[in-house]
Coordinates of C-alpha atoms in Angstrom, one line a residue:
X17 CA 25.2 -21.8 49.2
X18 CA 23.8 -20.9 46.1
X19 CA 20.4 -20.5 47.9
X20 CA 22.0 -18.0 50.4
X21 CA 23.8 -16.0 47.8
X22 CA 20.4 -15.7 45.9
X23 CA 18.8 -14.5 49.5
X24 CA 21.1 -12.1 49.7
X25 CA 20.6 -10.5 46.3
X26 CA 16.8 -10.5 47.4
X27 CA 17.2 -8.6 50.2
X28 CA 19.7 -6.2 48.8
X29 CA 17.5 -5.2 46.3
X30 CA 13.9 -5.1 48.6
X31 CA 15.9 -3.1 51.3
X32 CA 16.1 0.3 49.3
X33 CA 12.5 -0.2 48.1
X34 CA 11.4 -0.8 51.8
X35 CA 13.1 2.0 53.0
X36 CA 11.6 4.4 50.5
X37 CA 8.1 3.1 51.7
X38 CA 8.4 3.4 55.4
X39 CA 10.3 7.1 54.9
X40 CA 7.2 8.5 52.4
X41 CA 4.1 9.7 53.3
X42 CA 0.5 7.8 52.9
X43 CA -0.1 9.2 50.0
X44 CA 3.2 8.3 48.2
X45 CA 3.0 4.9 50.1
X46 CA -0.1 4.0 48.1
X47 CA 1.0 5.7 44.9
X48 CA 4.6 3.5 44.8
X49 CA 4.6 0.8 42.3
X50 CA 6.3 -2.1 42.9
X51 CA 9.8 -3.2 41.5
X52 CA 8.9 -5.3 38.8
X53 CA 6.0 -3.1 38.1
X54 CA 8.0 0.2 38.0
X55 CA 10.5 -1.7 35.6
X56 CA 7.7 -2.8 33.2
X57 CA 6.2 0.9 33.1
X58 CA 9.7 2.3 32.4
X59 CA 9.7 0.4 28.8
X60 CA 6.3 -0.1 28.0
X61 CA 2.4 0.4 29.2
X62 CA -0.8 -1.5 29.3
X63 CA -2.7 1.4 27.6
X64 CA -1.3 2.5 24.0
X65 CA 0.0 6.0 24.1
X66 CA 0.8 8.8 21.6
X67 CA 4.4 9.3 21.8
X68 CA 6.8 12.4 21.0
X69 CA 8.2 11.5 17.6
X70 CA 10.1 14.5 16.8
X71 CA 13.7 12.9 18.1
X72 CA 13.3 10.0 15.2
X73 CA 11.7 11.5 12.4
X74 CA 14.2 14.5 11.4
X75 CA 15.2 12.9 8.2
X76 CA 17.0 15.1 5.9
X77 CA 14.8 17.2 3.8
X78 CA 13.5 16.8 0.4
X79 CA 14.5 18.9 -2.2
X80 CA 12.2 20.0 -5.1
X81 CA 13.1 21.7 -8.3
X82 CA 11.0 22.4 -11.4
X83 CA 12.0 22.6 -14.7
X84 CA 11.2 25.3 -17.4
X85 CA 9.3 22.1 -19.3
X86 CA 7.5 21.2 -16.0
X87 CA 9.5 18.2 -15.4
X88 CA 10.2 18.0 -11.5
X89 CA 13.3 16.7 -9.7
X90 CA 13.2 15.6 -6.0
X91 CA 16.1 14.4 -4.1
X92 CA 16.4 13.4 -0.6
X93 CA 20.1 12.9 0.3
X94 CA 21.4 11.5 3.6
X95 CA 25.0 9.8 4.8
X96 CA 25.3 6.3 3.1
X97 CA 27.9 4.2 4.4
X98 CA 27.7 2.2 1.4
X99 CA 27.8 4.7 -0.8
X100 CA 24.8 3.4 -2.9
X101 CA 21.8 5.9 -4.4
X102 CA 18.6 5.1 -6.1
X103 CA 17.2 7.1 -9.2
X104 CA 14.1 6.8 -11.3
X105 CA 11.4 8.4 -13.3
X106 CA 7.8 8.4 -12.0
X107 CA 5.1 8.6 -14.5
X108 CA 1.9 9.9 -13.9
X109 CA 0.1 7.3 -16.3
X110 CA -1.0 3.9 -15.9
X111 CA -3.8 1.5 -17.0
X112 CA -6.5 4.1 -16.3
X113 CA -5.4 6.2 -18.8
X114 CA -5.3 3.7 -21.8
X115 CA -7.9 4.3 -24.9
X116 CA -10.6 1.7 -25.4
X117 CA -9.6 -1.6 -26.6
X118 CA -5.9 -1.0 -25.6
X119 CA -6.0 -2.3 -22.2
X120 CA -2.6 -3.8 -21.5
X121 CA -0.4 -1.1 -23.4
X122 CA 1.2 0.6 -20.0
X123 CA 2.4 -2.7 -19.0
X124 CA 3.5 -4.1 -22.1
X125 CA 5.2 -0.7 -22.7
X126 CA 7.5 -1.2 -19.2
X127 CA 8.8 -4.7 -20.5
X128 CA 9.4 -3.3 -24.2
X129 CA 11.4 -0.5 -23.2
X130 CA 14.0 -2.5 -22.0
X131 CA 14.5 -4.1 -25.4
X132 CA 16.6 -1.7 -26.7
X133 CA 17.7 1.8 -27.8
X134 CA 19.4 3.6 -31.0
X135 CA 22.7 3.6 -28.5
X136 CA 22.0 0.6 -26.7
X137 CA 20.7 -1.8 -29.7
X138 CA 19.2 -4.6 -27.8
X139 CA 18.3 -5.9 -24.5
X140 CA 21.6 -7.6 -23.8
X141 CA 23.7 -4.3 -24.5
X142 CA 21.5 -2.6 -22.1
X143 CA 21.8 -5.7 -19.3
X144 CA 25.7 -5.8 -19.6
X145 CA 25.9 -2.2 -19.2
X146 CA 24.0 -2.6 -16.0
X147 CA 25.6 -5.4 -14.6
X148 CA 29.3 -4.0 -15.5
X149 CA 28.5 -0.8 -13.1
X150 CA 27.0 -3.5 -10.3
X151 CA 23.7 -1.8 -10.6
X152 CA 19.9 -3.3 -10.5
X153 CA 17.2 -1.4 -13.4
X154 CA 13.9 -2.4 -12.9
X155 CA 10.2 -0.9 -13.5
X156 CA 6.5 -1.6 -12.5
X157 CA 3.3 -0.7 -13.7
X158 CA 0.0 0.3 -11.5
X159 CA -3.5 1.5 -12.7
X160 CA -2.2 4.9 -12.3
X161 CA 1.5 5.2 -12.6
X162 CA 4.7 3.9 -14.0
X163 CA 8.0 3.6 -12.7
X164 CA 11.5 3.1 -14.0
X165 CA 14.3 3.2 -11.5
X166 CA 17.7 1.8 -10.8
X167 CA 20.0 1.4 -7.9
X168 CA 23.6 2.0 -8.2
X169 CA 26.8 3.1 -6.5
X170 CA 26.8 6.9 -6.2
X171 CA 29.5 7.6 -8.7
X172 CA 27.0 5.9 -11.3
X173 CA 23.9 8.1 -10.7
X174 CA 25.0 10.1 -14.0
X175 CA 24.8 7.0 -16.1
X176 CA 21.7 5.7 -14.3
X177 CA 19.9 8.8 -15.6
X178 CA 21.6 8.4 -19.0
X179 CA 20.0 4.9 -19.2
X180 CA 16.6 5.8 -18.0
X181 CA 16.4 8.7 -20.5
X182 CA 17.4 6.6 -23.1
X183 CA 15.4 4.1 -23.0
X184 CA 12.0 6.4 -22.5
X185 CA 13.0 8.8 -25.2
X186 CA 14.7 6.5 -27.7
X187 CA 12.8 3.1 -27.1
X188 CA 13.2 1.0 -31.1
X189 CA 10.3 -1.6 -30.5
X190 CA 11.8 -3.9 -32.9
X191 CA 8.8 -6.0 -34.1
X192 CA 10.7 -9.3 -33.1
X193 CA 11.0 -8.2 -29.6
X194 CA 7.5 -7.4 -29.5
X195 CA 6.3 -11.0 -30.7
X196 CA 8.4 -12.3 -28.4
X197 CA 7.3 -10.1 -25.1
X198 CA 3.7 -11.1 -26.3
X199 CA 4.5 -14.7 -25.0
X200 CA 6.5 -13.3 -22.0
X201 CA 3.6 -11.6 -20.8
X202 CA 1.1 -14.2 -21.5
X203 CA 3.5 -16.5 -19.4
X204 CA 3.2 -13.7 -16.5
X205 CA -0.4 -13.6 -16.8
X206 CA -0.6 -17.5 -16.5
X207 CA 1.8 -16.8 -13.4
X208 CA -0.7 -14.3 -12.0
X209 CA -4.0 -16.4 -12.3
X210 CA -2.4 -18.9 -9.9
X211 CA -2.1 -16.2 -7.2
X212 CA -5.2 -16.0 -5.7
X213 CA -5.0 -12.5 -4.0
X214 CA -4.2 -11.0 -7.5
X215 CA -7.0 -12.7 -9.0
X216 CA -9.3 -11.5 -6.4
X217 CA -8.5 -7.7 -6.5
X218 CA -8.7 -7.9 -10.4
X219 CA -12.3 -9.0 -9.9
X220 CA -12.8 -6.5 -7.2
X221 CA -11.9 -3.7 -9.2
X222 CA -14.0 -4.8 -12.0
X223 CA -16.8 -5.1 -9.5
X224 CA -16.2 -1.6 -7.9
X225 CA -15.7 0.2 -11.1
X226 CA -17.6 -1.8 -13.7
X227 CA -17.4 -0.2 -17.1
X228 CA -14.6 1.8 -16.3
X229 CA -10.7 1.7 -17.1
X230 CA -9.9 1.6 -13.4
X231 CA -11.6 -1.6 -13.2
X232 CA -9.5 -3.0 -16.1
X233 CA -6.6 -5.6 -15.0
X234 CA -3.4 -3.7 -15.4
X235 CA -2.1 -6.9 -18.0
X236 CA -4.8 -6.6 -19.9
X237 CA -7.1 -9.6 -21.7
X238 CA -5.2 -12.1 -24.0
X239 CA -6.8 -10.8 -26.9
X240 CA -5.2 -7.4 -26.2
X241 CA -1.9 -8.6 -25.7
X242 CA -1.6 -10.8 -29.1
X243 CA -2.8 -7.5 -30.8
X244 CA -1.2 -4.5 -29.3
X245 CA 1.3 -2.8 -31.9
X246 CA 4.3 -0.4 -32.1
X247 CA 2.2 2.4 -32.8
X248 CA 0.3 1.9 -29.8
X249 CA 3.1 1.7 -27.4
X250 CA 4.6 5.1 -29.5
X251 CA 1.1 6.8 -29.3
X252 CA 0.7 5.7 -25.2
X253 CA 4.7 7.6 -25.0
X254 CA 3.9 10.8 -26.8
X255 CA 0.6 11.2 -25.1
X256 CA 1.2 10.4 -21.5
X257 CA 4.8 10.8 -20.8
X258 CA 5.0 14.3 -21.1
X259 CA 7.2 16.4 -18.7
X260 CA 4.5 18.0 -16.4
X261 CA 3.2 14.5 -15.9
X262 CA 6.8 13.0 -15.0
X263 CA 9.0 13.3 -11.5
X264 CA 12.5 12.3 -11.4
X265 CA 13.5 11.3 -8.0
X266 CA 16.8 10.3 -6.2
X267 CA 17.8 9.4 -2.7
X268 CA 20.9 8.4 -0.9
X269 CA 24.5 9.2 -1.6
X270 CA 23.3 11.9 -3.7
X271 CA 23.7 15.9 -4.5
X272 CA 20.3 17.7 -5.8
X273 CA 22.3 20.5 -8.1
X274 CA 24.1 17.6 -9.9
X275 CA 21.0 15.7 -10.5
X276 CA 19.2 18.7 -11.7
X277 CA 21.8 19.5 -14.0
X278 CA 21.8 16.3 -15.2
X279 CA 18.3 16.0 -15.8
X280 CA 18.2 19.3 -17.8
X281 CA 20.9 17.7 -19.9
X282 CA 19.4 14.6 -20.5
X283 CA 15.5 14.9 -20.6
X284 CA 15.0 17.1 -23.5
X285 CA 12.9 15.5 -26.1
X286 CA 9.6 14.7 -23.9
X287 CA 6.5 16.6 -25.0
X288 CA 5.8 19.9 -22.8
X289 CA 2.1 19.4 -23.5
X290 CA 0.2 20.9 -20.4
X291 CA -2.7 18.3 -19.6
X292 CA -2.5 16.9 -16.4
X293 CA -3.7 13.5 -15.2
X294 CA -5.8 15.5 -12.9
X295 CA -7.7 16.8 -16.3
X296 CA -7.8 13.7 -17.5
X297 CA -9.4 12.1 -14.4
X298 CA -12.0 14.9 -14.4
X299 CA -13.1 14.1 -17.9
X300 CA -13.3 10.3 -17.4
X301 CA -14.2 10.0 -13.4
X302 CA -14.2 6.6 -11.8
X303 CA -17.8 5.8 -10.5
X304 CA -18.1 3.3 -7.7
X305 CA -20.6 0.5 -8.3
X306 CA -22.2 -1.8 -5.7
X307 CA -21.6 -5.0 -7.8
X308 CA -20.1 -8.3 -7.5
X309 CA -18.1 -10.9 -9.4
X310 CA -18.5 -14.6 -8.5
X311 CA -16.5 -17.6 -9.7
X312 CA -17.5 -20.7 -8.5
X313 CA -14.8 -23.2 -8.3
X314 CA -15.5 -26.3 -6.1
X315 CA -12.4 -27.7 -6.9
X316 CA -10.7 -25.4 -4.8
X317 CA -10.3 -26.0 -1.0
X318 CA -10.8 -22.5 0.3
X319 CA -12.9 -19.6 -0.7
X320 CA -11.5 -16.3 -1.3
X321 CA -13.5 -13.4 -0.7
X322 CA -13.2 -9.6 -1.2
X323 CA -15.6 -7.1 0.3
X324 CA -15.3 -3.5 -0.2
X325 CA -16.8 -0.2 0.4
X326 CA -16.2 3.2 -1.7
X327 CA -12.7 4.8 -0.1
X328 CA -11.1 8.2 -0.6
X329 CA -8.6 9.6 -3.0
X330 CA -5.4 10.6 -2.2
X331 CA -6.1 14.2 -1.2
X332 CA -9.6 13.4 0.5
X333 CA -9.4 14.5 4.6
X334 CA -10.8 10.7 4.7
X335 CA -7.5 9.1 3.6
X336 CA -6.0 8.9 7.1
X337 CA -8.8 8.3 8.9
X338 CA -9.3 5.1 6.3
X339 CA -5.5 4.4 7.1
X340 CA -6.3 4.0 10.8
X341 CA -9.6 2.1 10.5
X342 CA -7.5 -0.2 8.1
X343 CA -5.0 -0.6 10.7
X344 CA -7.8 -1.0 13.7
X345 CA -9.7 -4.0 11.4
X346 CA -6.2 -5.5 11.0
X347 CA -4.7 -8.7 9.6
X348 CA -4.3 -12.4 10.7
X349 CA -3.2 -16.0 9.3
X350 CA -3.7 -19.0 11.3
X351 CA -0.5 -20.0 10.8
X352 CA 0.7 -17.1 13.0
X353 CA -1.4 -18.5 15.9
X354 CA -2.2 -14.8 17.5
X355 CA -5.5 -14.3 16.6
X356 CA -7.2 -14.3 20.1
X357 CA -4.6 -12.4 21.5
X358 CA -4.6 -9.9 18.7
X359 CA -5.1 -6.1 19.1
X360 CA -7.7 -6.5 16.3
X361 CA -11.2 -7.6 17.4
X362 CA -12.3 -8.7 14.2
X363 CA -9.1 -11.0 14.5
X364 CA -9.7 -12.2 18.1
X365 CA -13.6 -12.9 16.9
X366 CA -12.5 -14.7 13.7
X367 CA -9.6 -16.8 15.8
X368 CA -12.1 -17.8 18.7
X369 CA -14.9 -18.9 16.2
X370 CA -12.9 -20.5 14.1
X371 CA -14.4 -18.9 11.3
X372 CA -11.3 -18.5 8.5
X373 CA -7.9 -18.9 7.9
X374 CA -6.9 -15.4 7.3
X375 CA -7.9 -11.8 6.8
X376 CA -6.1 -8.9 5.2
X377 CA -7.7 -5.4 5.9
X378 CA -6.9 -3.3 3.0
X379 CA -7.1 0.4 1.6
X380 CA -6.3 1.4 -1.6
X381 CA -6.1 5.3 -3.2
X382 CA -6.5 6.8 -6.4
X383 CA -7.0 10.2 -8.0
X384 CA -10.5 10.6 -7.3
X385 CA -11.7 7.5 -5.4
X386 CA -10.7 4.5 -3.6
X387 CA -11.6 1.1 -2.1
X388 CA -11.2 -0.2 1.6
X389 CA -12.2 -3.0 3.2
X390 CA -11.8 -7.0 3.9
X391 CA -9.8 -10.2 2.1
X392 CA -10.5 -13.3 3.8
X393 CA -10.1 -17.0 3.0
X394 CA -12.4 -19.8 4.6
X395 CA -13.7 -22.9 4.6
X396 CA -16.9 -23.1 2.6
X397 CA -19.3 -23.9 5.4
X398 CA -18.1 -21.0 7.4
X399 CA -18.6 -18.3 5.3
X400 CA -22.5 -17.2 6.4
X401 CA -20.9 -16.6 9.9
X402 CA -17.7 -15.2 8.8
X403 CA -19.9 -12.9 6.6
X404 CA -21.9 -11.8 9.4
X405 CA -18.9 -11.0 12.0
X406 CA -17.1 -9.2 9.4
X407 CA -20.2 -6.7 8.6
X408 CA -20.6 -6.7 12.3
X409 CA -17.6 -5.5 13.1
X410 CA -17.5 -2.7 9.9
X411 CA -20.9 -1.3 11.7
X412 CA -19.2 -1.5 15.1
X413 CA -16.8 1.2 13.7
X414 CA -19.6 3.5 13.3
X415 CA -21.0 3.5 17.1
X416 CA -18.8 2.0 19.5
X417 CA -14.9 2.1 19.2
X418 CA -12.5 2.9 22.1
X419 CA -9.7 5.5 22.3
X420 CA -7.3 2.6 23.4
X421 CA -8.0 0.5 20.2
X422 CA -7.3 3.7 18.1
X423 CA -4.4 4.7 19.8
X424 CA -3.0 1.1 19.2
X425 CA -4.0 1.6 15.5
X426 CA -2.4 4.7 15.4
X427 CA 1.0 3.1 16.6
X428 CA 0.6 0.3 14.4
X429 CA 0.0 2.5 11.4
X430 CA 3.2 4.5 12.1
X431 CA 5.4 1.5 12.5
X432 CA 4.2 0.3 9.0
X433 CA 5.2 3.4 7.5
X434 CA 8.4 3.4 8.7
X435 CA 9.2 0.3 8.2
X436 CA 8.4 0.8 4.3
X437 CA 10.9 3.8 3.9
X438 CA 14.1 1.7 4.6
X439 CA 16.7 2.2 2.2
X440 CA 17.4 4.5 -0.5
X441 CA 15.1 2.8 -3.3
X442 CA 11.9 3.0 -0.6
X443 CA 12.9 6.8 0.3
X444 CA 13.3 7.5 -3.8
X445 CA 9.8 5.5 -4.4
X446 CA 7.9 7.4 -1.7
X447 CA 9.1 10.6 -2.8
X448 CA 8.3 9.9 -6.4
X449 CA 4.7 8.6 -5.7
X450 CA 4.0 11.5 -3.2
X451 CA 5.0 14.2 -6.0
X452 CA 2.6 12.8 -8.1
X453 CA -0.4 12.4 -5.7
X454 CA -0.1 15.5 -3.6
X455 CA 2.5 17.5 -5.7
X456 CA 4.9 17.9 -2.8
X457 CA 6.7 15.3 -0.3
X458 CA 4.8 15.4 2.9
X459 CA 7.4 14.8 5.9
X460 CA 7.2 11.9 8.3
X461 CA 6.7 14.6 11.1
X462 CA 3.5 16.2 9.3
X463 CA 2.1 12.9 8.1
X464 CA 2.4 11.4 12.1
X465 CA 0.9 14.4 13.3
X466 CA -1.9 13.9 11.1
X467 CA -2.5 10.3 12.1
X468 CA -2.4 11.4 16.0
X469 CA -4.9 13.6 15.0
X470 CA -7.5 11.1 14.6
X471 CA -9.6 9.9 17.4
X472 CA -12.2 7.6 18.1
X473 CA -14.8 10.3 17.2
X474 CA -13.1 10.6 13.7
X475 CA -13.2 7.1 13.2
X476 CA -16.9 6.9 14.0
X477 CA -17.6 9.8 11.7
X478 CA -15.7 8.3 9.0
X479 CA -17.2 5.0 9.4
X480 CA -20.3 6.4 9.3
X481 CA -19.9 8.3 6.2
X482 CA -18.2 5.3 4.3
X483 CA -20.2 2.0 5.6
X484 CA -23.6 2.7 6.8
X485 CA -26.1 2.7 4.6
X486 CA -23.5 2.8 1.6
X487 CA -22.9 0.1 -1.6
X488 CA -20.9 -2.6 -1.1
X489 CA -18.5 -4.5 -4.0
X490 CA -18.2 -7.8 -3.6
X491 CA -15.7 -10.5 -5.2
X492 CA -15.3 -14.4 -4.5
X493 CA -14.0 -17.4 -6.1
X494 CA -13.8 -20.9 -4.9
X495 CA -16.4 -22.8 -3.4
X496 CA -18.9 -20.1 -2.4
X497 CA -22.4 -21.6 -2.3
X498 CA -22.9 -20.5 1.3
X499 CA -21.6 -17.3 0.4
X500 CA -24.8 -14.7 1.0
X501 CA -26.1 -12.9 -1.8
X502 CA -24.8 -9.2 -2.4
X503 CA -28.4 -7.6 -1.5
X504 CA -27.7 -9.5 2.0
X505 CA -24.6 -7.7 2.2
X506 CA -25.8 -4.4 1.6
X507 CA -28.9 -5.0 4.1
X508 CA -25.8 -5.5 6.7
X509 CA -24.7 -1.9 6.3
X510 CA -27.8 -0.8 7.7
X511 CA -28.8 -3.6 10.0
X512 CA -27.8 -4.9 13.9
X513 CA -28.7 -8.0 15.8
X514 CA -27.6 -10.0 18.3
X515 CA -24.7 -11.5 16.7
X516 CA -22.5 -8.7 17.3
X517 CA -23.1 -9.5 21.5
X518 CA -22.7 -13.1 20.7
X519 CA -19.4 -13.1 18.7
X520 CA -17.5 -10.0 20.3
X521 CA -18.6 -10.3 24.1
X522 CA -19.0 -13.9 24.6
X523 CA -16.0 -13.7 26.9
X524 CA -17.5 -10.6 29.1
X525 CA -20.8 -12.6 29.6
X526 CA -18.9 -15.7 30.8
X527 CA -17.0 -13.7 33.4

C-alpha cells in the first residue's frame, strides 16, 4: 500500500509538468527546466551572481557630531530587545607612534589605565563599579590605534562614559602598580611566544618594515617593559591622546543627543593640539622592504611561513580589490577536509598535492601602506613545491582570472563583513575605526557597491601592480631548511613555468 501511495503522489506531481510541456510551443518545451532543476534554481545558482543587497542593508544611519575641541562623536542607534549598548573611545595612536627606545609604551598604557584614578583609587574600586552595573570594560592596542570600550545596559551609558573619561583623563599610575604590571605583560609575552601565528606576523612586520616603528612589536622588547616609567606613560597620553585624534563611538540602544551632551560635559581636559596622525605619518612614512626573518627550529614538527607583498593604505583605491584578492586566495585547514572542493584554486591545489596543513590569505591596511599575502603551515619536506604553487597562484591573478571566481570571492567577502558586525560592540568598533581611517562612516550599501564594481579586469590590473616584479617580505619559523631563498621568491614574481599547468590543470588534462 505504501508503494502504491508513493506512486500516486509521483503521478500527481508529474501530470501538471507534462501538461505544461505538451501544451507549450517547441521553444518553451526546450527551455522548460525539470521540476528538480526548477526547485534548485529558485534557491541557488551554479553560477555565482551579484544580488541586490539594498533590502537587507538599510541599517539606521550613523550620526556624527564634531565638538569645538575637535573631538568627534558617532552613534548608531537601532532597536535592541535587550536594551544593551556599547560605547568606547577610539584613539588614533598605537605602537607606530612611539618614540625611539620606548616601544611597548602604548600597550603598557592600555594596561595601566585600569589601575585607578583620583575618584576610583585602585583597580578593585573600578572593577566593583563595573560589575555592579553588569557591564564589561575592555581595551586593546594595535599598531595604529588604541581602544577603550564598555558594553552596558542602555541606562548605564552615562556612567560608562564617566568611567572611560576618568581612566583616560585622571590615571594615577602608582609605582607599585607599574612594577606589578611589568610581570603581567612579561607573562603575556610568554603566552604570545607560544602562538605561532602571532609570532610569524610580528616577524613579518619586522621584515616588511625593517628599521621603522611599524615593524616593531606591539608589546615591545623585554628590556623596554622593564624600563618604562610613569613619565613615559604621561608623555604618551599628553602627546597622542588629543581631541582631534579621538572618536567616541556608541551603538545599540543609545540617543545621539544624550551621548553628545554627556561627552561635552566630561571630555574637557584633553589637549586640543591640532597635529593629526596623518601629519605624523607623513613625517615618518613606512617604507616596504623586501627582506626576511628566518628562525630555524628543528624541534617544531611543522614550518610556519608568511609570504607578503606591499599592500594598500586604508584610502588607497587598491584597498578593496586587494580585499577581493584575499577572498580569491581564500583560507583552508586540513581538519575541515573540504580543500578539493573549495572555491579557492590555491586551496584545491594544496589539498590535491597534500602540500600543507593549512593556509590563510591576509590583507592588512595602515594609514600609508599595507601588506597582503599568504600564511601557511606545512611539513618540512613539502616546502619547495608548496612555495612554487603559492607563487604560481599569485602570478596567475595577473593574467587569468574568471568572472565566476571573482563573483564568488565578492560574495564571500560581503558575507564575512556582515558576520563581523553582529551586535552593538562590533558596530561601535566598526564606526569608530572608520571615523579614524576614513573620516566618515561608509555605509554597507556603499561598501558593497564598491566591492561589486571589482571585476576580473580590476583584479588582474591590481595583481600586476602589486605582485608582478615586486619585492617580497618573508617570515619563517620551524624546520625550514627546504624553504627556498628570498631571492628565489623575488624571481618567481616574474617567471612562469610548467608547474602552474601541472598543479592547476592536472584534472582537466586527465579528462
